[in-house]
Protein backbone atom coordinates (compact mmCIF):
# COMPACT_ATOMS: atom_id res chain seq x y z
CA UNK A 1 0.00 0.00 0.00
CA UNK A 2 2.71 2.41 0.99
CA UNK A 3 4.93 1.68 -1.99
CA UNK A 4 2.11 1.92 -4.52
CA UNK A 5 1.15 5.26 -2.98
CA UNK A 6 4.65 6.52 -3.58
CA UNK A 7 4.58 5.16 -7.10
CA UNK A 8 1.36 7.04 -7.75
CA UNK A 9 2.87 10.19 -6.36
CA UNK A 10 5.82 9.85 -8.71
CA UNK A 11 3.49 9.21 -11.64
CA UNK A 12 1.53 12.36 -10.80
CA UNK A 13 4.69 14.39 -10.40
CA UNK A 14 5.87 13.14 -13.78
CA UNK A 15 2.57 14.08 -15.41
CA UNK A 16 2.63 17.57 -13.92
CA UNK A 17 6.22 17.98 -15.04
CA UNK A 18 5.52 16.69 -18.54
CA UNK A 19 2.50 18.96 -18.94
CA UNK A 20 4.21 22.08 -17.66
CA UNK A 21 7.12 21.35 -19.93
CA UNK A 22 4.98 21.20 -23.07
CA UNK A 23 3.17 24.33 -21.92
CA UNK A 24 6.43 26.17 -21.80
CA UNK A 25 7.48 25.17 -25.29
CA UNK A 26 4.17 26.29 -26.75
CA UNK A 27 4.31 29.72 -28.25
CA UNK A 28 8.08 29.73 -28.37
CA UNK A 29 9.19 30.08 -31.97
CA UNK A 30 12.53 28.36 -32.39
CA UNK A 31 12.99 30.21 -35.65
CA UNK A 32 14.22 27.30 -37.74
CA UNK A 33 12.74 27.81 -41.21
CA UNK A 34 13.49 24.23 -42.22
CA UNK A 35 11.73 22.49 -39.38
CA UNK A 36 8.12 21.51 -39.81
CA UNK A 37 6.24 23.92 -37.63
CA UNK A 38 4.19 22.06 -34.99
CA UNK A 39 2.95 25.32 -33.50
CA UNK A 40 -0.42 26.28 -34.96
CA UNK A 41 0.02 29.87 -33.84
CA UNK A 42 2.68 30.60 -36.47
CA UNK A 43 1.23 29.87 -39.87
CA UNK A 44 2.64 30.45 -43.32
CA UNK A 45 1.26 30.32 -46.84
CA UNK A 46 4.04 28.02 -48.02
CA UNK A 47 3.88 25.42 -45.24
CA UNK A 48 0.28 25.52 -44.11
CA UNK A 49 -2.12 27.10 -46.61
CA UNK A 50 -0.67 26.15 -49.98
CA UNK A 51 -0.85 22.35 -49.38
CA UNK A 52 -4.54 22.63 -48.41
CA UNK A 53 -5.42 24.72 -51.47
CA UNK A 54 -3.36 22.41 -53.67
CA UNK A 55 -5.12 19.30 -52.42
CA UNK A 56 -8.68 20.66 -52.38
CA UNK A 57 -9.04 23.52 -54.83
CA UNK A 58 -6.54 23.47 -57.68
CA UNK A 59 -8.30 20.67 -59.56
CA UNK A 60 -10.67 23.49 -60.60
CA UNK A 61 -9.01 26.72 -59.44
CA UNK A 62 -5.71 25.99 -61.20
CA UNK A 63 -3.95 28.12 -63.75
CA UNK A 64 -5.91 28.35 -65.95
CA UNK A 65 -9.04 27.51 -63.93
CA UNK A 66 -11.13 24.55 -65.12
CA UNK A 67 -14.62 23.12 -64.52
CA UNK A 68 -16.15 26.62 -64.74
CA UNK A 69 -14.25 27.90 -61.71
CA UNK A 70 -14.12 31.70 -62.08
CA UNK A 71 -10.58 32.31 -60.85
CA UNK A 72 -7.28 30.66 -60.08
CA UNK A 73 -5.92 30.12 -56.55
CA UNK A 74 -2.33 29.29 -57.40
CA UNK A 75 -0.50 32.00 -55.44
CA UNK A 76 -0.59 33.79 -52.11
CA UNK A 77 -1.91 37.01 -53.67
CA UNK A 78 -4.67 35.18 -55.56
CA UNK A 79 -5.80 33.37 -52.40
CA UNK A 80 -5.62 36.63 -50.42
CA UNK A 81 -7.70 38.48 -52.99
CA UNK A 82 -10.28 35.67 -53.06
CA UNK A 83 -10.56 35.95 -49.26
CA UNK A 84 -10.89 39.74 -49.46
CA UNK A 85 -13.13 40.00 -52.53
CA UNK A 86 -14.81 36.66 -53.25
CA UNK A 87 -15.99 35.47 -49.83
CA UNK A 88 -13.60 32.52 -49.79
CA UNK A 89 -13.85 32.08 -46.03
CA UNK A 90 -17.63 31.92 -46.04
CA UNK A 91 -17.69 29.59 -49.07
CA UNK A 92 -15.38 27.02 -47.39
CA UNK A 93 -17.73 27.04 -44.37
CA UNK A 94 -20.98 27.13 -46.31
CA UNK A 95 -22.98 23.92 -46.00
CA UNK A 96 -25.52 24.76 -48.73
CA UNK A 97 -23.01 26.12 -51.28
CA UNK A 98 -19.66 24.67 -50.19
CA UNK A 99 -16.19 24.96 -51.64
CA UNK A 100 -14.99 22.46 -52.65
CA UNK A 101 -18.43 21.65 -54.17
CA UNK A 102 -18.36 17.97 -53.13
CA UNK A 103 -18.25 18.73 -49.42
CA UNK A 104 -16.55 20.78 -46.73
CA UNK A 105 -12.95 20.23 -45.76
CA UNK A 106 -12.15 19.13 -42.18
CA UNK A 107 -12.74 21.79 -39.56
CA UNK A 108 -9.00 22.00 -38.86
CA UNK A 109 -8.22 22.97 -42.46
CA UNK A 110 -10.97 25.58 -42.58
CA UNK A 111 -9.87 27.04 -39.25
CA UNK A 112 -6.26 27.14 -40.38
CA UNK A 113 -7.10 29.26 -43.43
CA UNK A 114 -9.18 31.64 -41.29
CA UNK A 115 -6.36 31.92 -38.73
CA UNK A 116 -3.85 32.61 -41.49
CA UNK A 117 -6.04 35.41 -42.86
CA UNK A 118 -6.39 36.86 -39.35
CA UNK A 119 -2.60 36.85 -39.03
CA UNK A 120 -2.35 39.07 -42.11
CA UNK A 121 -1.57 36.45 -44.79
CA UNK A 122 2.03 35.61 -43.72
CA UNK A 123 4.19 34.22 -46.51
C1 LIG B 1 -14.82 20.72 -58.60
C2 LIG B 1 -14.34 22.04 -58.91
C3 LIG B 1 -14.04 22.98 -57.78
C4 LIG B 1 -13.26 22.78 -56.66
C5 LIG B 1 -12.52 21.52 -56.28
C6 LIG B 1 -13.27 24.00 -55.93
N1 LIG B 1 -14.03 24.93 -56.56
FE1 LIG B 1 -14.40 26.86 -55.97
N2 LIG B 1 -15.60 27.13 -57.54
C7 LIG B 1 -15.89 26.21 -58.53
C8 LIG B 1 -16.90 26.75 -59.44
C9 LIG B 1 -17.46 26.04 -60.66
C10 LIG B 1 -17.22 28.04 -58.96
C11 LIG B 1 -18.23 29.04 -59.54
C12 LIG B 1 -19.64 28.70 -59.10
C13 LIG B 1 -19.87 28.99 -57.64
O1 LIG B 1 -19.54 30.09 -57.16
O2 LIG B 1 -20.37 28.10 -56.95
C14 LIG B 1 -16.40 28.24 -57.77
C15 LIG B 1 -16.42 29.40 -57.01
C16 LIG B 1 -15.62 29.63 -55.92
C17 LIG B 1 -15.62 30.85 -55.16
C18 LIG B 1 -16.51 32.07 -55.40
C19 LIG B 1 -15.90 32.91 -56.51
C20 LIG B 1 -16.72 34.16 -56.76
O3 LIG B 1 -16.19 35.11 -57.34
O4 LIG B 1 -17.92 34.16 -56.42
C21 LIG B 1 -14.69 30.71 -54.18
C22 LIG B 1 -14.28 31.75 -53.14
C23 LIG B 1 -14.11 29.40 -54.33
N3 LIG B 1 -14.70 28.78 -55.40
C24 LIG B 1 -13.13 28.89 -53.52
C25 LIG B 1 -12.71 27.56 -53.56
C26 LIG B 1 -11.79 27.00 -52.63
C27 LIG B 1 -11.10 27.79 -51.52
C28 LIG B 1 -11.65 25.70 -52.94
C29 LIG B 1 -10.87 24.67 -52.21
C30 LIG B 1 -11.03 24.62 -50.78
C31 LIG B 1 -12.48 25.42 -54.10
N4 LIG B 1 -13.12 26.59 -54.44
C32 LIG B 1 -12.60 24.20 -54.73
C33 LIG B 1 -15.33 24.97 -58.64
C34 LIG B 1 -14.53 24.35 -57.71
Tab-separated table of C-alpha atoms and ligand atoms in Angstrom:
chain	number	residue	atom	x	y	z
A	1	UNK	CA	0.000	0.000	0.000
A	2	UNK	CA	2.714	2.406	0.985
A	3	UNK	CA	4.934	1.676	-1.994
A	4	UNK	CA	2.114	1.916	-4.516
A	5	UNK	CA	1.154	5.263	-2.982
A	6	UNK	CA	4.649	6.524	-3.578
A	7	UNK	CA	4.580	5.161	-7.102
A	8	UNK	CA	1.364	7.038	-7.749
A	9	UNK	CA	2.872	10.194	-6.359
A	10	UNK	CA	5.819	9.855	-8.715
A	11	UNK	CA	3.493	9.214	-11.644
A	12	UNK	CA	1.528	12.360	-10.796
A	13	UNK	CA	4.689	14.390	-10.404
A	14	UNK	CA	5.866	13.136	-13.776
A	15	UNK	CA	2.572	14.084	-15.410
A	16	UNK	CA	2.635	17.570	-13.919
A	17	UNK	CA	6.216	17.978	-15.035
A	18	UNK	CA	5.525	16.695	-18.543
A	19	UNK	CA	2.500	18.959	-18.936
A	20	UNK	CA	4.209	22.076	-17.656
A	21	UNK	CA	7.121	21.350	-19.933
A	22	UNK	CA	4.980	21.200	-23.068
A	23	UNK	CA	3.166	24.334	-21.919
A	24	UNK	CA	6.435	26.174	-21.796
A	25	UNK	CA	7.484	25.173	-25.294
A	26	UNK	CA	4.173	26.294	-26.746
A	27	UNK	CA	4.307	29.724	-28.252
A	28	UNK	CA	8.078	29.734	-28.372
A	29	UNK	CA	9.193	30.077	-31.971
A	30	UNK	CA	12.533	28.362	-32.390
A	31	UNK	CA	12.993	30.208	-35.646
A	32	UNK	CA	14.222	27.302	-37.738
A	33	UNK	CA	12.737	27.807	-41.209
A	34	UNK	CA	13.487	24.226	-42.219
A	35	UNK	CA	11.726	22.492	-39.382
A	36	UNK	CA	8.118	21.508	-39.807
A	37	UNK	CA	6.244	23.919	-37.632
A	38	UNK	CA	4.191	22.063	-34.988
A	39	UNK	CA	2.954	25.324	-33.499
A	40	UNK	CA	-0.422	26.284	-34.958
A	41	UNK	CA	0.019	29.873	-33.842
A	42	UNK	CA	2.679	30.596	-36.468
A	43	UNK	CA	1.231	29.867	-39.870
A	44	UNK	CA	2.635	30.445	-43.324
A	45	UNK	CA	1.258	30.318	-46.837
A	46	UNK	CA	4.042	28.016	-48.018
A	47	UNK	CA	3.881	25.419	-45.237
A	48	UNK	CA	0.280	25.520	-44.111
A	49	UNK	CA	-2.118	27.102	-46.608
A	50	UNK	CA	-0.668	26.150	-49.980
A	51	UNK	CA	-0.849	22.354	-49.377
A	52	UNK	CA	-4.539	22.627	-48.406
A	53	UNK	CA	-5.418	24.716	-51.470
A	54	UNK	CA	-3.359	22.406	-53.666
A	55	UNK	CA	-5.121	19.299	-52.424
A	56	UNK	CA	-8.676	20.657	-52.375
A	57	UNK	CA	-9.038	23.523	-54.827
A	58	UNK	CA	-6.542	23.466	-57.681
A	59	UNK	CA	-8.300	20.670	-59.561
A	60	UNK	CA	-10.671	23.490	-60.599
A	61	UNK	CA	-9.010	26.725	-59.443
A	62	UNK	CA	-5.713	25.992	-61.196
A	63	UNK	CA	-3.947	28.117	-63.745
A	64	UNK	CA	-5.910	28.350	-65.947
A	65	UNK	CA	-9.037	27.507	-63.928
A	66	UNK	CA	-11.128	24.549	-65.123
A	67	UNK	CA	-14.623	23.122	-64.523
A	68	UNK	CA	-16.146	26.624	-64.742
A	69	UNK	CA	-14.249	27.904	-61.706
A	70	UNK	CA	-14.116	31.697	-62.081
A	71	UNK	CA	-10.581	32.310	-60.847
A	72	UNK	CA	-7.278	30.663	-60.078
A	73	UNK	CA	-5.920	30.123	-56.549
A	74	UNK	CA	-2.325	29.290	-57.403
A	75	UNK	CA	-0.500	31.998	-55.444
A	76	UNK	CA	-0.591	33.793	-52.113
A	77	UNK	CA	-1.911	37.009	-53.672
A	78	UNK	CA	-4.672	35.178	-55.558
A	79	UNK	CA	-5.799	33.372	-52.395
A	80	UNK	CA	-5.623	36.628	-50.424
A	81	UNK	CA	-7.698	38.483	-52.988
A	82	UNK	CA	-10.284	35.666	-53.060
A	83	UNK	CA	-10.559	35.950	-49.264
A	84	UNK	CA	-10.888	39.739	-49.463
A	85	UNK	CA	-13.133	40.005	-52.533
A	86	UNK	CA	-14.806	36.663	-53.248
A	87	UNK	CA	-15.988	35.475	-49.830
A	88	UNK	CA	-13.604	32.525	-49.794
A	89	UNK	CA	-13.852	32.075	-46.027
A	90	UNK	CA	-17.631	31.917	-46.044
A	91	UNK	CA	-17.692	29.590	-49.069
A	92	UNK	CA	-15.380	27.022	-47.393
A	93	UNK	CA	-17.726	27.039	-44.368
A	94	UNK	CA	-20.979	27.135	-46.306
A	95	UNK	CA	-22.984	23.916	-46.000
A	96	UNK	CA	-25.518	24.756	-48.732
A	97	UNK	CA	-23.013	26.122	-51.277
A	98	UNK	CA	-19.665	24.674	-50.186
A	99	UNK	CA	-16.187	24.961	-51.640
A	100	UNK	CA	-14.989	22.457	-52.651
A	101	UNK	CA	-18.427	21.646	-54.167
A	102	UNK	CA	-18.362	17.975	-53.129
A	103	UNK	CA	-18.251	18.734	-49.416
A	104	UNK	CA	-16.546	20.783	-46.728
A	105	UNK	CA	-12.953	20.228	-45.759
A	106	UNK	CA	-12.150	19.128	-42.185
A	107	UNK	CA	-12.740	21.794	-39.559
A	108	UNK	CA	-8.997	21.997	-38.856
A	109	UNK	CA	-8.218	22.970	-42.462
A	110	UNK	CA	-10.972	25.577	-42.578
A	111	UNK	CA	-9.872	27.037	-39.250
A	112	UNK	CA	-6.259	27.139	-40.384
A	113	UNK	CA	-7.096	29.262	-43.431
A	114	UNK	CA	-9.175	31.644	-41.291
A	115	UNK	CA	-6.359	31.918	-38.733
A	116	UNK	CA	-3.853	32.610	-41.495
A	117	UNK	CA	-6.041	35.413	-42.860
A	118	UNK	CA	-6.388	36.860	-39.350
A	119	UNK	CA	-2.603	36.853	-39.025
A	120	UNK	CA	-2.345	39.065	-42.109
A	121	UNK	CA	-1.567	36.445	-44.793
A	122	UNK	CA	2.026	35.610	-43.724
A	123	UNK	CA	4.189	34.225	-46.512
B	1	LIG	C1	-14.819	20.718	-58.597
B	1	LIG	C2	-14.337	22.041	-58.907
B	1	LIG	C3	-14.037	22.981	-57.780
B	1	LIG	C4	-13.260	22.777	-56.661
B	1	LIG	C5	-12.515	21.522	-56.278
B	1	LIG	C6	-13.270	24.004	-55.926
B	1	LIG	N1	-14.031	24.933	-56.556
B	1	LIG	FE1	-14.395	26.860	-55.974
B	1	LIG	N2	-15.602	27.134	-57.544
B	1	LIG	C7	-15.895	26.208	-58.526
B	1	LIG	C8	-16.897	26.753	-59.440
B	1	LIG	C9	-17.462	26.041	-60.660
B	1	LIG	C10	-17.224	28.036	-58.961
B	1	LIG	C11	-18.234	29.038	-59.539
B	1	LIG	C12	-19.641	28.696	-59.099
B	1	LIG	C13	-19.873	28.985	-57.641
B	1	LIG	O1	-19.541	30.090	-57.161
B	1	LIG	O2	-20.369	28.095	-56.949
B	1	LIG	C14	-16.400	28.242	-57.773
B	1	LIG	C15	-16.422	29.402	-57.011
B	1	LIG	C16	-15.618	29.633	-55.925
B	1	LIG	C17	-15.615	30.855	-55.165
B	1	LIG	C18	-16.505	32.074	-55.404
B	1	LIG	C19	-15.898	32.913	-56.506
B	1	LIG	C20	-16.719	34.157	-56.763
B	1	LIG	O3	-16.186	35.105	-57.341
B	1	LIG	O4	-17.916	34.156	-56.418
B	1	LIG	C21	-14.689	30.711	-54.184
B	1	LIG	C22	-14.285	31.750	-53.141
B	1	LIG	C23	-14.113	29.399	-54.335
B	1	LIG	N3	-14.699	28.777	-55.396
B	1	LIG	C24	-13.128	28.890	-53.524
B	1	LIG	C25	-12.710	27.562	-53.564
B	1	LIG	C26	-11.793	27.002	-52.631
B	1	LIG	C27	-11.100	27.793	-51.522
B	1	LIG	C28	-11.653	25.697	-52.937
B	1	LIG	C29	-10.868	24.671	-52.210
B	1	LIG	C30	-11.029	24.617	-50.784
B	1	LIG	C31	-12.483	25.425	-54.096
B	1	LIG	N4	-13.116	26.587	-54.439
B	1	LIG	C32	-12.595	24.196	-54.726
B	1	LIG	C33	-15.332	24.967	-58.644
B	1	LIG	C34	-14.527	24.347	-57.709
